[in-house]
Each structure stands twice: as structure tokens, then as C-alpha cells.
Short mmCIF file of C-alpha atoms in Angstrom, two decimals:
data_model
loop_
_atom_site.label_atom_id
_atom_site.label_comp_id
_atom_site.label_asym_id
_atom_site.label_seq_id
_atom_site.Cartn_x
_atom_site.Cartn_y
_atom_site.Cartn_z
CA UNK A 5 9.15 -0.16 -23.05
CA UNK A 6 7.77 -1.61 -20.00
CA UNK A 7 7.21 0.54 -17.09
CA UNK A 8 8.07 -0.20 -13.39
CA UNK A 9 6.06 -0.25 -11.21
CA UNK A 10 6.21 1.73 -7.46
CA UNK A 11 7.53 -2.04 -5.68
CA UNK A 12 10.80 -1.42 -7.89
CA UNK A 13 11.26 -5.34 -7.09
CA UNK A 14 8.15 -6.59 -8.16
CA UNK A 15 9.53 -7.77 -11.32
CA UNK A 16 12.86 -8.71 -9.78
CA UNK A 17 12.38 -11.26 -8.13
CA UNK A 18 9.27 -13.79 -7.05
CA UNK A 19 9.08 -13.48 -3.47
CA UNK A 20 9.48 -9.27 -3.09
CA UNK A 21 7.13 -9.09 -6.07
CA UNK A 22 4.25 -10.89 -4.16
CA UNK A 23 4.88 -8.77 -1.13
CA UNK A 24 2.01 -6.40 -1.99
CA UNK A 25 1.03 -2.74 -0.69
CA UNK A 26 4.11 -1.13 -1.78
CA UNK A 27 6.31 -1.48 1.47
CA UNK A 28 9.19 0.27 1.85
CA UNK A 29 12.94 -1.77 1.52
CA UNK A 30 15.46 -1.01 4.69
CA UNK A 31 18.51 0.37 3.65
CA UNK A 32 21.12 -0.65 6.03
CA UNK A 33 24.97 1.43 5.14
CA UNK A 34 28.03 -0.45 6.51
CA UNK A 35 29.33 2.99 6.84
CA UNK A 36 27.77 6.65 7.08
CA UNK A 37 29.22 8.79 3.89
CA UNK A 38 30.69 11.82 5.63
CA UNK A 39 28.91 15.23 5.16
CA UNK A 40 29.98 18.32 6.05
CA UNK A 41 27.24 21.27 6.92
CA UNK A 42 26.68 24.80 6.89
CA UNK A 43 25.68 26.55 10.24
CA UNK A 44 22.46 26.71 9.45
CA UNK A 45 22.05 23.28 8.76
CA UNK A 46 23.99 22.30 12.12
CA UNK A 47 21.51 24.47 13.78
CA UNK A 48 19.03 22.54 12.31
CA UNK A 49 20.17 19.31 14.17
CA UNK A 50 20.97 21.02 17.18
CA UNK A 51 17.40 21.70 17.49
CA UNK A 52 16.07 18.47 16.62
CA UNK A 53 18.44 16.94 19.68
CA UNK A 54 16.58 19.44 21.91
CA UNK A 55 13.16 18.73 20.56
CA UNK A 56 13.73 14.99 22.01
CA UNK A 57 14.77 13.15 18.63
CA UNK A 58 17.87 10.34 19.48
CA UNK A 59 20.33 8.28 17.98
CA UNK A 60 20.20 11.27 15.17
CA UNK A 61 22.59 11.26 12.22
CA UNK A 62 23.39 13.14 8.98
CA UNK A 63 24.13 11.97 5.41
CA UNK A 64 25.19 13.72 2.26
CA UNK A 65 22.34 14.76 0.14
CA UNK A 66 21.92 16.33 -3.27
CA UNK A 67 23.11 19.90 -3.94
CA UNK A 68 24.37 20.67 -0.84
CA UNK A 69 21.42 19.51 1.41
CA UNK A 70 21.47 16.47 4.01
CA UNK A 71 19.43 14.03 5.23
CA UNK A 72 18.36 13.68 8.85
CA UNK A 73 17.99 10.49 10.47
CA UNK A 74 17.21 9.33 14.00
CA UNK A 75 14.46 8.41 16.13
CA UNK A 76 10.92 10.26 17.52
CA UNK A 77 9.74 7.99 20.77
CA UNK A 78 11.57 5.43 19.69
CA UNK A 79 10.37 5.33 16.01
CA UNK A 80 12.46 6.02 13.29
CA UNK A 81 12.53 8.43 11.08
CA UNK A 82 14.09 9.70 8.15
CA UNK A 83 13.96 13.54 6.43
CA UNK A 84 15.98 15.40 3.47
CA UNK A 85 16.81 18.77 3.88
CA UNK A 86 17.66 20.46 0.36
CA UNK A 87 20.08 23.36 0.68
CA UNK A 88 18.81 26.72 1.49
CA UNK A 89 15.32 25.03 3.13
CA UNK A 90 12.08 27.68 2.67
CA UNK A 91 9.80 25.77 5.07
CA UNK A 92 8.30 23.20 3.04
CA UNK A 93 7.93 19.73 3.13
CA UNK A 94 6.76 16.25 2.33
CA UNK A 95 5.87 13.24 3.72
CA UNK A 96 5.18 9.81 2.46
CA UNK A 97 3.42 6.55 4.41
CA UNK A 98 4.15 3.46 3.19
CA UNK A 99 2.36 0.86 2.44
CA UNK A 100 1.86 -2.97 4.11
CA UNK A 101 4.23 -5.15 4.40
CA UNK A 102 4.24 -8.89 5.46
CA UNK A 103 3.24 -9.42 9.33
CA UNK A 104 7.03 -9.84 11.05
CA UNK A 105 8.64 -7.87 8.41
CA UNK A 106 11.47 -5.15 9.43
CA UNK A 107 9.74 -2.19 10.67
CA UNK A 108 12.52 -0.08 9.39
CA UNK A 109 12.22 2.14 6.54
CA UNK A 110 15.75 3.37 4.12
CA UNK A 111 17.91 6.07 6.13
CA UNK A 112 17.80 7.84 2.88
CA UNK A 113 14.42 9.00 1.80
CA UNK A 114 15.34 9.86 -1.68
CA UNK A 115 16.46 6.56 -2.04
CA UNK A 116 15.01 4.15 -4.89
CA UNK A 117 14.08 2.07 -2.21
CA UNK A 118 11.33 3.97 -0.96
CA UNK A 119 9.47 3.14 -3.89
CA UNK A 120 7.79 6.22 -5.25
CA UNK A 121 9.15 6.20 -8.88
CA UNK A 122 10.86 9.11 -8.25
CA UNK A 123 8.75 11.44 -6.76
CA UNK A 124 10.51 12.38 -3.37
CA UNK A 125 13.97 13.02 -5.21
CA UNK A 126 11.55 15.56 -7.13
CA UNK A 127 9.82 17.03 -4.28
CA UNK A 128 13.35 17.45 -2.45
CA UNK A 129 14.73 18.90 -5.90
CA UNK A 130 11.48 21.58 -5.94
CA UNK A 131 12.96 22.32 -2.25
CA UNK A 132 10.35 20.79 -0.17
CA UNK A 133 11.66 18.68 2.84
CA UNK A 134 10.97 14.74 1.95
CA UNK A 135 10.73 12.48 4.77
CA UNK A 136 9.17 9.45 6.25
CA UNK A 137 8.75 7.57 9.48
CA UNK A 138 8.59 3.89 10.37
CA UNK A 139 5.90 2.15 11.85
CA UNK A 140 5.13 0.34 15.13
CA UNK A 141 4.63 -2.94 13.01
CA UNK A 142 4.28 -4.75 10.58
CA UNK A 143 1.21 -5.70 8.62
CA UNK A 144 -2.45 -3.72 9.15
CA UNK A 145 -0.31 -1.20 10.52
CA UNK A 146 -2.85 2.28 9.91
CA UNK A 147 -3.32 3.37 13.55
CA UNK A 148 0.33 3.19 13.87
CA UNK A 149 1.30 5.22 11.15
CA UNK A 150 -1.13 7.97 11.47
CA UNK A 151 0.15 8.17 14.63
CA UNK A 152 3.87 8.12 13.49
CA UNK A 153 3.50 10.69 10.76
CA UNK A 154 1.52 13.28 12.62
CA UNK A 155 4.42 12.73 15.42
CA UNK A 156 6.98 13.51 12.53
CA UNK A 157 4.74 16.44 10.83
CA UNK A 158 4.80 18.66 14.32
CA UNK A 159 8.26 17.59 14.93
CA UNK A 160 9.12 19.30 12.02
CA UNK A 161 6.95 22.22 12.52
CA UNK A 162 9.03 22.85 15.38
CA UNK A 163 11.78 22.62 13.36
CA UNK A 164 10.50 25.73 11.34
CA UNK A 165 8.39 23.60 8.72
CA UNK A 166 5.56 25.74 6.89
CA UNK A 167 3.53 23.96 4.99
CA UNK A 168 3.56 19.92 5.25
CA UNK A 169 1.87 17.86 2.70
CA UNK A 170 0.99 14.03 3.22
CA UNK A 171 0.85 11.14 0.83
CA UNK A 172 1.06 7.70 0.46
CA UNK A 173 1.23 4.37 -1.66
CA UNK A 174 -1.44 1.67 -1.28
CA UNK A 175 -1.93 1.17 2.60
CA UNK A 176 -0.41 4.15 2.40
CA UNK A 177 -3.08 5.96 0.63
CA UNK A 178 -5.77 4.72 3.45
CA UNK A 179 -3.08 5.94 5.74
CA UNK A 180 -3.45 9.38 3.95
CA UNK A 181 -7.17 9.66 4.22
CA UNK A 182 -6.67 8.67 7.98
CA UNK A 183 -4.55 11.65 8.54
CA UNK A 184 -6.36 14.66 6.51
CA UNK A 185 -10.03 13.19 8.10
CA UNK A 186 -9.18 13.00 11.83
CA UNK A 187 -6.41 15.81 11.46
CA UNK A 188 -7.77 18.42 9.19
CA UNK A 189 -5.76 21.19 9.90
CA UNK A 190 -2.25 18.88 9.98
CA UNK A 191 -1.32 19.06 6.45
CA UNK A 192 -1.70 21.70 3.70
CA UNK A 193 -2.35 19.07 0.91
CA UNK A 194 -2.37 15.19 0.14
CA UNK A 195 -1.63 12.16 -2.64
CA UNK A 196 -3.44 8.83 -2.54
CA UNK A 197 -1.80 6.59 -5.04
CA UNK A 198 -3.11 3.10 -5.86
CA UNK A 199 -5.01 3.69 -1.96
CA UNK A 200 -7.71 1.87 0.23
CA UNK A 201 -9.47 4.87 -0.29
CA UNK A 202 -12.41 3.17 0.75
CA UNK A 203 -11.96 0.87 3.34
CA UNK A 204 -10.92 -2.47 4.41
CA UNK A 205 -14.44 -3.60 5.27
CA UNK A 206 -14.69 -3.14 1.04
CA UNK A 207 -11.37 -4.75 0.10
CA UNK A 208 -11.03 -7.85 2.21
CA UNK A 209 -14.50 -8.56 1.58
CA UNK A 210 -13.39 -9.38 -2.13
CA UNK A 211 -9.85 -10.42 -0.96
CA UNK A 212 -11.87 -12.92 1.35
CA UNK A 213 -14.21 -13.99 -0.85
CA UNK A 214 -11.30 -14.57 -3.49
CA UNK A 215 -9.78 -16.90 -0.86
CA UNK A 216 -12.80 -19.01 -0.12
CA UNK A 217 -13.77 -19.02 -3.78
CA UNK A 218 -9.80 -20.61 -4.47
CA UNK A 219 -10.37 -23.30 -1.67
CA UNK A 220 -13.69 -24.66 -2.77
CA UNK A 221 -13.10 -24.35 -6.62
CA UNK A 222 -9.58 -26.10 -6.23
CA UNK A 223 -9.97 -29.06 -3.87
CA UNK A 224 -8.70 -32.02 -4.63
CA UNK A 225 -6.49 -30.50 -7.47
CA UNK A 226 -2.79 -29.61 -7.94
CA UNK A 227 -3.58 -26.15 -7.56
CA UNK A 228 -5.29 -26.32 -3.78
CA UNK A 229 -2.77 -23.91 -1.31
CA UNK A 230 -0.82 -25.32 1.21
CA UNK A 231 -1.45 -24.77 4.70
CA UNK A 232 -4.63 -23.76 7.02
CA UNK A 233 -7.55 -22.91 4.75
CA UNK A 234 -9.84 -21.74 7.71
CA UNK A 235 -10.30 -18.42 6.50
CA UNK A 236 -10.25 -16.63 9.90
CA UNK A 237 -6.45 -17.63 9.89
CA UNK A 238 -3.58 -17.47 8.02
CA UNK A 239 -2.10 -20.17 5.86
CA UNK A 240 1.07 -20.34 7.71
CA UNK A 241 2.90 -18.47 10.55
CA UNK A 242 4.83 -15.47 9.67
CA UNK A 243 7.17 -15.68 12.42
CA UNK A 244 10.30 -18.19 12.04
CA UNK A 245 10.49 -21.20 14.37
CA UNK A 246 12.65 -21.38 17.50
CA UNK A 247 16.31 -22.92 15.81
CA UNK A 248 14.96 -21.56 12.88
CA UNK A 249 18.16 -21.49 10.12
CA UNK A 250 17.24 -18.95 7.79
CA UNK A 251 16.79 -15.45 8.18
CA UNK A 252 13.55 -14.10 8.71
CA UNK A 253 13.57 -12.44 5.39
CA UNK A 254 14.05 -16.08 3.67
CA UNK A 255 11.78 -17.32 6.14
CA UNK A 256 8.42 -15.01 5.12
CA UNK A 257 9.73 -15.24 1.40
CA UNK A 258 9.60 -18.54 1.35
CA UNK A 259 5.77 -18.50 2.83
CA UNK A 260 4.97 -16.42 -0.19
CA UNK A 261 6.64 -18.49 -2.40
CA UNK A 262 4.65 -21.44 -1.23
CA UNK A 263 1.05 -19.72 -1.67
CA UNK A 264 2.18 -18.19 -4.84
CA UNK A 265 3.11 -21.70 -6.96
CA UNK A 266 -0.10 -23.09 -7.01
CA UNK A 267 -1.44 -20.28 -8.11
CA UNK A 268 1.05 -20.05 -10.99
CA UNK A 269 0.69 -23.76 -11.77
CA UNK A 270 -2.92 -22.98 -12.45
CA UNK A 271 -2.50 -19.80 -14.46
CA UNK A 272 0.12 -21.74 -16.15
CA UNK A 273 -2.16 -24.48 -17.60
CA UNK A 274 -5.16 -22.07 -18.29
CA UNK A 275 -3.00 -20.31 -20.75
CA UNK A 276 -1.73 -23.60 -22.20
CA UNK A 277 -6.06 -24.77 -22.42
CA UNK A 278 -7.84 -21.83 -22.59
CA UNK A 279 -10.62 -23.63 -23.00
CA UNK A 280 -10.11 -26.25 -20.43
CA UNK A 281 -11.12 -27.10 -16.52
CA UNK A 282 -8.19 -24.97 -14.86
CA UNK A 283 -9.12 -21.70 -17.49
CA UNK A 284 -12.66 -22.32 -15.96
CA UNK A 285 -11.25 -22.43 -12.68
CA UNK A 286 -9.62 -19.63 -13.02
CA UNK A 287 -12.45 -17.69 -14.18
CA UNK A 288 -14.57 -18.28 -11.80
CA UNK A 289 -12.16 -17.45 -8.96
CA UNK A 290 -11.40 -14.12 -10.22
CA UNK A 291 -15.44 -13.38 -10.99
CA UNK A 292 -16.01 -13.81 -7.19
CA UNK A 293 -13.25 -12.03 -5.60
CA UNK A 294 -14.21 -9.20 -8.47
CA UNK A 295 -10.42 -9.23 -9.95
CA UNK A 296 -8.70 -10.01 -13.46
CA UNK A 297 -8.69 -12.90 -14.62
CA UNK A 298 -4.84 -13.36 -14.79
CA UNK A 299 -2.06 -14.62 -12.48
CA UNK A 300 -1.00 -11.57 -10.65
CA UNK A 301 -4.60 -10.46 -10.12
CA UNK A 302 -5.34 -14.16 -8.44
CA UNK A 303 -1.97 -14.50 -7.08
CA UNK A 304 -1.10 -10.95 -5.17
CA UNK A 305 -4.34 -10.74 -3.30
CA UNK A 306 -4.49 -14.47 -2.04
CA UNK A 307 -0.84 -14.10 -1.06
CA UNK A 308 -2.09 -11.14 0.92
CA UNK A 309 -5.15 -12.17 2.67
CA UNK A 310 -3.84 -15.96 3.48
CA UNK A 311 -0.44 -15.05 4.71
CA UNK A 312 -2.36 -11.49 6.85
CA UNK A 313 -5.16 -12.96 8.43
CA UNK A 314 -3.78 -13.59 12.25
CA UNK A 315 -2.07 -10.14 11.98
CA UNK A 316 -5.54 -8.45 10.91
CA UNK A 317 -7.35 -10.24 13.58
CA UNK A 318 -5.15 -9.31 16.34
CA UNK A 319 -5.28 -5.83 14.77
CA UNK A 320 -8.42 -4.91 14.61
CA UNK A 321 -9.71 -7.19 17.26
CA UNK A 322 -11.36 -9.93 15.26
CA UNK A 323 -13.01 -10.40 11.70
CA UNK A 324 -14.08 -7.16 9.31
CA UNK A 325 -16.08 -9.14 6.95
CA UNK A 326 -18.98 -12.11 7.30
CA UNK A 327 -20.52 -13.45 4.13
CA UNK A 328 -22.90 -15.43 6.51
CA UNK A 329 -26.31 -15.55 3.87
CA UNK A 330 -24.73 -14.42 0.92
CA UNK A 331 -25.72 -15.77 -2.01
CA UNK A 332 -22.48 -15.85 -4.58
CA UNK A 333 -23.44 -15.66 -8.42
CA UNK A 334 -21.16 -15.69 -11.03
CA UNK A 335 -21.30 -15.08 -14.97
CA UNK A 336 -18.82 -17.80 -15.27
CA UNK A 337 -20.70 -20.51 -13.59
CA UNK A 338 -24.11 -21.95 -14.48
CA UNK A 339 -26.94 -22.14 -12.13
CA UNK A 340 -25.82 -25.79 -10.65
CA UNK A 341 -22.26 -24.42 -10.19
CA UNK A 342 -23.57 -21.63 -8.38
CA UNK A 343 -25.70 -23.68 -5.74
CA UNK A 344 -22.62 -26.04 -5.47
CA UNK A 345 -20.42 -23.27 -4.62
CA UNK A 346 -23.01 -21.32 -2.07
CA UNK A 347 -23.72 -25.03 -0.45
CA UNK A 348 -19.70 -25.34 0.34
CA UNK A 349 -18.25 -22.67 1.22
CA UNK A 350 -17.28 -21.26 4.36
CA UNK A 351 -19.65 -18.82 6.41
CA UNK A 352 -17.91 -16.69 8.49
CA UNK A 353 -19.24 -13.58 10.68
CA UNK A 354 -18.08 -10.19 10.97
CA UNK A 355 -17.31 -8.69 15.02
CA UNK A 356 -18.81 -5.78 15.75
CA UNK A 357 -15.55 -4.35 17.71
CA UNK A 358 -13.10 -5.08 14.76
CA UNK A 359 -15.66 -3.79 12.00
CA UNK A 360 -15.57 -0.12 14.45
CA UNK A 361 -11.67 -0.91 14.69
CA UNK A 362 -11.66 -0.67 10.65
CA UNK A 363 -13.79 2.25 10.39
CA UNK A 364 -11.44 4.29 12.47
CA UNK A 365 -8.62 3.24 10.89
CA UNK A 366 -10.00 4.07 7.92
CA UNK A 367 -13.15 4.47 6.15
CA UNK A 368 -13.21 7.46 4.21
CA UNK A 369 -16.06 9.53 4.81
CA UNK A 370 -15.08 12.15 2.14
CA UNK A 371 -14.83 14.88 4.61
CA UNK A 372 -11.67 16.80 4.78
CA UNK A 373 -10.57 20.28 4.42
CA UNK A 374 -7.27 20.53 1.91
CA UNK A 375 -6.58 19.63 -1.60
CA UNK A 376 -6.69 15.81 -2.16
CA UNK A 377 -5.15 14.25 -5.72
CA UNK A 378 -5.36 10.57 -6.44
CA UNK A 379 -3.79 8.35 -8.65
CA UNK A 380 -4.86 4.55 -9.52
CA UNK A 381 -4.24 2.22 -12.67
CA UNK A 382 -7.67 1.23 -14.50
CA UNK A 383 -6.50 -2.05 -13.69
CA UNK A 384 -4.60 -3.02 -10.21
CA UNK A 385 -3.55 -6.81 -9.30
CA UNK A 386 -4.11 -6.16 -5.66
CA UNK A 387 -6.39 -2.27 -4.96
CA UNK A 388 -8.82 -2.67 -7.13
CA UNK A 389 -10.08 0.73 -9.64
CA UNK A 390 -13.39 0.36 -7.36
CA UNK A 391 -11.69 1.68 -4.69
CA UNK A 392 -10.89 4.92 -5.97
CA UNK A 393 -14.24 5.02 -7.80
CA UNK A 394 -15.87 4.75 -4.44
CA UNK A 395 -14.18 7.44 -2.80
CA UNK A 396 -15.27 9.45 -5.85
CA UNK A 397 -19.25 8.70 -4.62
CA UNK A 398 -18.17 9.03 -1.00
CA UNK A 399 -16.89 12.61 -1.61
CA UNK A 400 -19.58 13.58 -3.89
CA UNK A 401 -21.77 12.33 -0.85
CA UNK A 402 -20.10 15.10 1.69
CA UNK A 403 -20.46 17.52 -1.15
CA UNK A 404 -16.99 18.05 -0.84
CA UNK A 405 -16.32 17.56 -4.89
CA UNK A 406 -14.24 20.68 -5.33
CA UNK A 407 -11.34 19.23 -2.98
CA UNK A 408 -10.47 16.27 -4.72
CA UNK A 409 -8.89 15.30 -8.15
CA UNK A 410 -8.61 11.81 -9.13
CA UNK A 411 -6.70 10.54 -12.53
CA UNK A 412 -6.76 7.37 -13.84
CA UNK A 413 -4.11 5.42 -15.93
CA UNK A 414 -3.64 2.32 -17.61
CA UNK A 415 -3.18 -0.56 -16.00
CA UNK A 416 0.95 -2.34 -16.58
CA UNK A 417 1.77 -5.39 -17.19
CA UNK A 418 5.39 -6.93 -15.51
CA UNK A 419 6.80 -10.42 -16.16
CA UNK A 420 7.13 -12.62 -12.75
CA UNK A 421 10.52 -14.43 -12.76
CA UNK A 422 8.88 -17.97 -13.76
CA UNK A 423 7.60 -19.38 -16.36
CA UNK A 424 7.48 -16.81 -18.68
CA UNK A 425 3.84 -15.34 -16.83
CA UNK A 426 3.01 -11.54 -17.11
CA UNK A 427 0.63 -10.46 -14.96
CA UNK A 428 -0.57 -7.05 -13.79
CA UNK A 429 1.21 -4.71 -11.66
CA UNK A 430 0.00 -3.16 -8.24
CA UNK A 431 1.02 0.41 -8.24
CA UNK A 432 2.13 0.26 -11.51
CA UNK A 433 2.58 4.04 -12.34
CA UNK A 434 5.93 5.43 -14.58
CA UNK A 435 8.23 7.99 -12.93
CA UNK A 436 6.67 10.67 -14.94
CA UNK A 437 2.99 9.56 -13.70
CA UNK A 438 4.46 10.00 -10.64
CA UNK A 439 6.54 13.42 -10.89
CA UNK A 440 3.06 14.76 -12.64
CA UNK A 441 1.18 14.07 -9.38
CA UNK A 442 3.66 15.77 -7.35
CA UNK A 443 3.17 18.41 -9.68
CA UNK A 444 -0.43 18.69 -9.53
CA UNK A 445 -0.95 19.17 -6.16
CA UNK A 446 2.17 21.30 -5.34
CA UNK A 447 0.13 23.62 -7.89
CA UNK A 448 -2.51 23.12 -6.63
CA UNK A 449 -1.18 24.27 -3.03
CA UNK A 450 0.76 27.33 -3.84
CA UNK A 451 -1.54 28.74 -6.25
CA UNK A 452 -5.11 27.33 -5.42
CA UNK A 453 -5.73 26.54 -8.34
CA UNK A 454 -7.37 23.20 -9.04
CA UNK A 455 -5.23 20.93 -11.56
CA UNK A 456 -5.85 20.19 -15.67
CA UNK A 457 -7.97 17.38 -16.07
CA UNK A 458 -5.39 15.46 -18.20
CA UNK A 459 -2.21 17.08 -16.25
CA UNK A 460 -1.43 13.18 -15.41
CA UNK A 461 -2.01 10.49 -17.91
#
């Protein structure tokens, strides 16, 4: 049986599946279920009205617990309550989401369509708090969230929270590193799943590279992408057109949509010539940008970096990553090929301001102070393994071995509504890879001791 991956929808439908990062779904109620609470609990939001949160409102949660929901400077937020509440709790970051998306995130934290397999209905049912926070935006969206979810971690500790743990999908997972690095005495205890645990600098450099790789080694072909291929700027704009018709969800699906084709088209008639010019092609793309050779590995990441480049610019400040004197070799491309390729493609320089931009928000440097456990599929369409094997080194680097666990499992395979193409998942992990990370570090927490070696697999 196939299993799902964290982005629920990835296999659902095209357009949500190449939304990468594992970004949250909005849940919007046309009405709020009714919920009746103890004392306690009406305490509870009595206090968070005085500790400044607004437009706050409860829903009915499982076995006699509620949800919270309202706003924190404007932000919102979201946080389940089980019944009886000891003091501890749980929060998750997200991951990105396309630039001009919905900043909201689900009123309901437990919710399916927070995407975590699972997890926070486990953590709420072990009678830890779960909650979450939205962002200021869209996008490269780090700074933003660290900022968010320390704002919701001491808002809770007013409320008579304990012990807070942190973690986070994808984006999220950088997000995660941000917090317990610059904020080392914020959270008791952390999960990185499928994270940037190195840095951007790392990852854009190969989703980049992947990009200007495509546009050379598919000009003039069926296959080229639509749009601006500069690769300082995005394909398209993100943000719908003044008169625009269709809502801005159909608006950025359909961007994706239009990226993603080609790059089905030419997985499509590899598989039907493995041996012929668009297998080759194919090949070679993926050797440079360091991913799978298969659609989802080519597809998510250059739906990613050509629909995200103006909102990383404008983020950061200007460019991360300058190939200006590389010298690209590839294994799949003979000697001529290669000097072809390095004669034509584009050279582009790194700013100095944006490159300190992405080291603050984040490069790990492996130096934090609680219990970090990280989970990452061998193979992942969009976060690369390397990333997590890097933080490995980094950590190792600080000395700092003893506070981090990492586990590794396969990499999953989902079929993308067309075609008949299966591709690789990002984030692909099973609800009980999920539930067995939870597990791990709550165990880890309470009783200091470090987790089994194969306690998730």
C-alpha cells in the first residue's frame, strides 16, 4: 500500500501536489461547532483576552478539550487544549508556500490539513498543547515565522505552558533550527522533518543550477518552460492581474500547472525511449541540479525556484547563489557536451547583503542546547538527503553530537494525476513514521534519555 505523504494533496491533484515545502491548507468553517467549557478552560481564555490576543474563539476538540483560535499582533494563531492540560505543549512551523498564497493556516490544528500525518492529533492525545501560528507572508517566509512562533511560545508560557517543544516540515525544519540556534533556552526539544537543515545558500544553489541546466539543455524543444528564463526572476508573476477572473488560488495553480507540463511532456517521452534524446535530456538535467532522475525530482524543484525567484530576491535582498566561474561536469555528458553547456549558460553573482540575509535566516551552525530529532526520506523530490547529511557534519563540527538524532527512511513514490507518471514524494513519511518521531523525542524530553537507533524506520 502506498503511503501519503505529509502534503496530503500531493497526489490529489496536479497543481497542490507541485506546491512544494509542505504548506499548510486554510480551513475556513461556514459556522463555528458550539463547545461548551469547564471553568478552568474559560479561565484559560479569559487570560489569553488579557494577555492581548483578539478576535479569539473556541471550537470543540477531542475528549473534552478545545481549541483556541485568534490573533497575536495581528497574526493568527491556532492551539488545542486537551482536557485536564499539565503544562505541555507543541508547536509546528510550516513549510513554504507559493509567493501570494493565503497566509492563513486551519483554525483547527489537529486538522488533516495541517499536514503532519498525524502527529499533532498524537501529541494533543499524549496531552501536550498542539498549536501553530501563521506567517507574515508568503514564500521565503523564515524571519517571519521565527518571529511568529517564539511570539506564540511565550504567549503560552504566560498562559501556564511548561515545557514547549518546536518542530517543523520542510521550510519548516530550517524554521526549527532558526528558533533552537538564536533562542536556545525557548524550547525544551525540537523535530526537523524533510528540513533545510543546511541552508538555502546549499539548496538553491542546486535548485538554480537545475533551472539553468533545463533552459540550456531544452531550447528549441517542446519541453523549454514558458515564461522569463532570466534566472534572477521568476517565470511568471504570482500575483493575479487587475480584472483578473479567477481566484487567486486558480490563478497561482494555474502558474504551476504551466511550468509543470513541459516537464511532464519530457519525462513522458524518456520513459516511452529510454534510450533516446529527451531520456538524455533528462539525465543530464537531474546530474547538474544533483536530483533523481525522474519527473517529480525535475518537476517539484523547477516549479519552486522559477515560480520563487522575485519573492526570494525581495526577501533576502538580492541573489544567494552565483555560479560565476564554475565549471559544470556531468557523468551523463561527454567532454564536448560539457564545454557546450559551461559556454551557454547563464552566469549570475551572488550579493553579499542577501547571502548574510540567508545565513541569519538560517544556516545551521550545529550549535544549540536541547534535544534535536530529524527525519528525511533517502530520497526527496524537492530537500534533498544531503541536507540532512550536512547538518550531521555541521553538528559533529560544534561537537555537539550527543544532541541530535537523525533517522532516515525510504524514499515514496505517489502517482501525479496525468499520464499515468509516479514520481517521488517530498515529505513522504507514513503516519506511523511520523507518530514514532513524536515519540522519540517526547522520550527523549521527559526522561533524557537519548532514543533507539531504529525507534523510527
Amino acid at each position: 500500500m502506498m503511503r501519503k505523504g505529509m502534503r496530503l494533496s500531493f497526489a490529489m491533484r496536479l497543481a497542490p501536489a507541485l506546491l512544494a515545502f509542505a504548506a499548510p491548507m486554510a480551513l475556513h468553517a461556514e459556522e463555528t461547532p458550539a463547545v461548551t467549557l469547564t471553568s478552568t478552560q474559560s479561565a484559560l481564555v479569559a487570560k489569553a483576552a488579557k494577555l492581548g490576543a483578539t478576535s479569539l474563539k473556541t471550537l470543540p476538540a477531542p475528549d473534552g478539550g478545545f481549541v483556541l483560535a485568534g490573533k497575536l499582533a495581528g497574526d493568527q494563531f491556532s492551539v488545542a487544549f486537551p482536557a485536564g492540560w499539565k503544562g505541555g505543549a507543541l508547536l509546528f512551523a510550516h513549510g513554504y508556500s507559493a509567493p501570494g498564497s493565503p497566509v492563513a493556516v486551519a483554525e483547527d490544528p489537529l486538522s488533516p490539513a495541517v499536514g503532519t500525518n498525524g502527529m499533532m492529533l498524537k501529541v494533543y492525545q499524549d496531552g501536550y498543547a498542539a498549536g501553530h501560528s501563521a506567517y507574515d507572508k508568503a514564500g521565503m517566509g523564515v524571519e517571519s515565522a521565527t518571529e511568529n512562533t517564539l511570539r506564540l511560545r511565550d504567549f503560552l508560557t504566560r498562559l501556564g505552558a511548561k515545557r514547549v517543544l518546536v518542530a517543523g516540515g520542510s521550510m519548516g525544519g530550517n524554521i526549527v533550527l532558526s528558533l533552537i540556534e538564536q533562542h536556545p533556552k525557548a524550547f525544551a526539544g525540537a523535530i526537523s522533518a524533510c528540513g533545510v537543515t543546511d541552508g538555502w545558500e546549499s539548496l538553491f544553489a542546486q535548485l538554480i543550477d537545475m533551472r539553468a541546466a533545463y533552459n540550456v539543455l531544452t531550447e528549441g524543444t517542446p519541453y523549454a518552460l514558458p515564461g522569463e528564463h532570466d534566472l534572477l526572476k521568476s517565470a511568471f508573476p504570482m500575483d493575479p492581474p487587475a480584472g483578473e477572473a479567477a481566484s487567486s488560488d486558480a490563478f497561482r495553480n494555474g502558474r504551476i500547472v504551466q511550468i509543470a507540463m513541459p516537464v511532464l511532456m519530457l519525462a513522458q517521452a524518456a520513459a516511452a525511449n529510454p534510450d533516446g534524446r529527451e531520456a538524455h535530456i533528462l539525465k543530464q538535467v537531474a546530474s547538474i541540479g544533483g536530483f533523481e532522475p525522474e519527473v517529480a525530482s525535475i518537476a517539484f524543484p523547477l516549479v519552486t525556484v522559477t515560480l520563487g525567484m522575485d519573492d526570494l530576491g525581495a526577501t533576502l535582498g538580492g541573489n544567494i547563489y552565483g555560479n560565476v566561474g564554475k565549471v559544470y561536469a556531468s557523468p551523463e555528458m561527454t567532454a564536448e557536451e560539457a564545454a557546450a553547456f559551461n559556454a551557454k549558460v547563464q552566469r549570475i553573482s551572488a550579493d553579499p547583503a542577501a547571502v548574510a540575509n540567508a545565513r541569519r535566516w538560517h544556516q545551521a551552525t550545529g550549535r544549540f542546547d536541547v534535544p534535536l530529532v530529524t527525519i528525511h526520506n533517502r530520497i526527496d523530490s524537492l530537500v534533498p538527503y544531503a541536507q540532512s547529511e550536512a547538518l550531521g557534519r555541521i553538528v559533529a563540527a560544534a561537537g555537539n553530537e550527543k544532541r541530535l538524532v537523525q533517522y532516515t527512511v525510504p524514499g515514496t513514490k505517489a502517482a501525479l494525476p496525468v499520464g499515468g507518471v509516479e514520481g517521488y514524494t517530498h515529505c513522504g513519511f507514513s503516519p506511523e513514521q511520523m507518530t514514532a518521531t513524536w515519540e522519540a523525542l517526547k522520550g527523549w524530553v521527559e526522561t533524557g534519555k537519548r532514543p533507539a537507533a531504529d525507534a523510527v524506520r
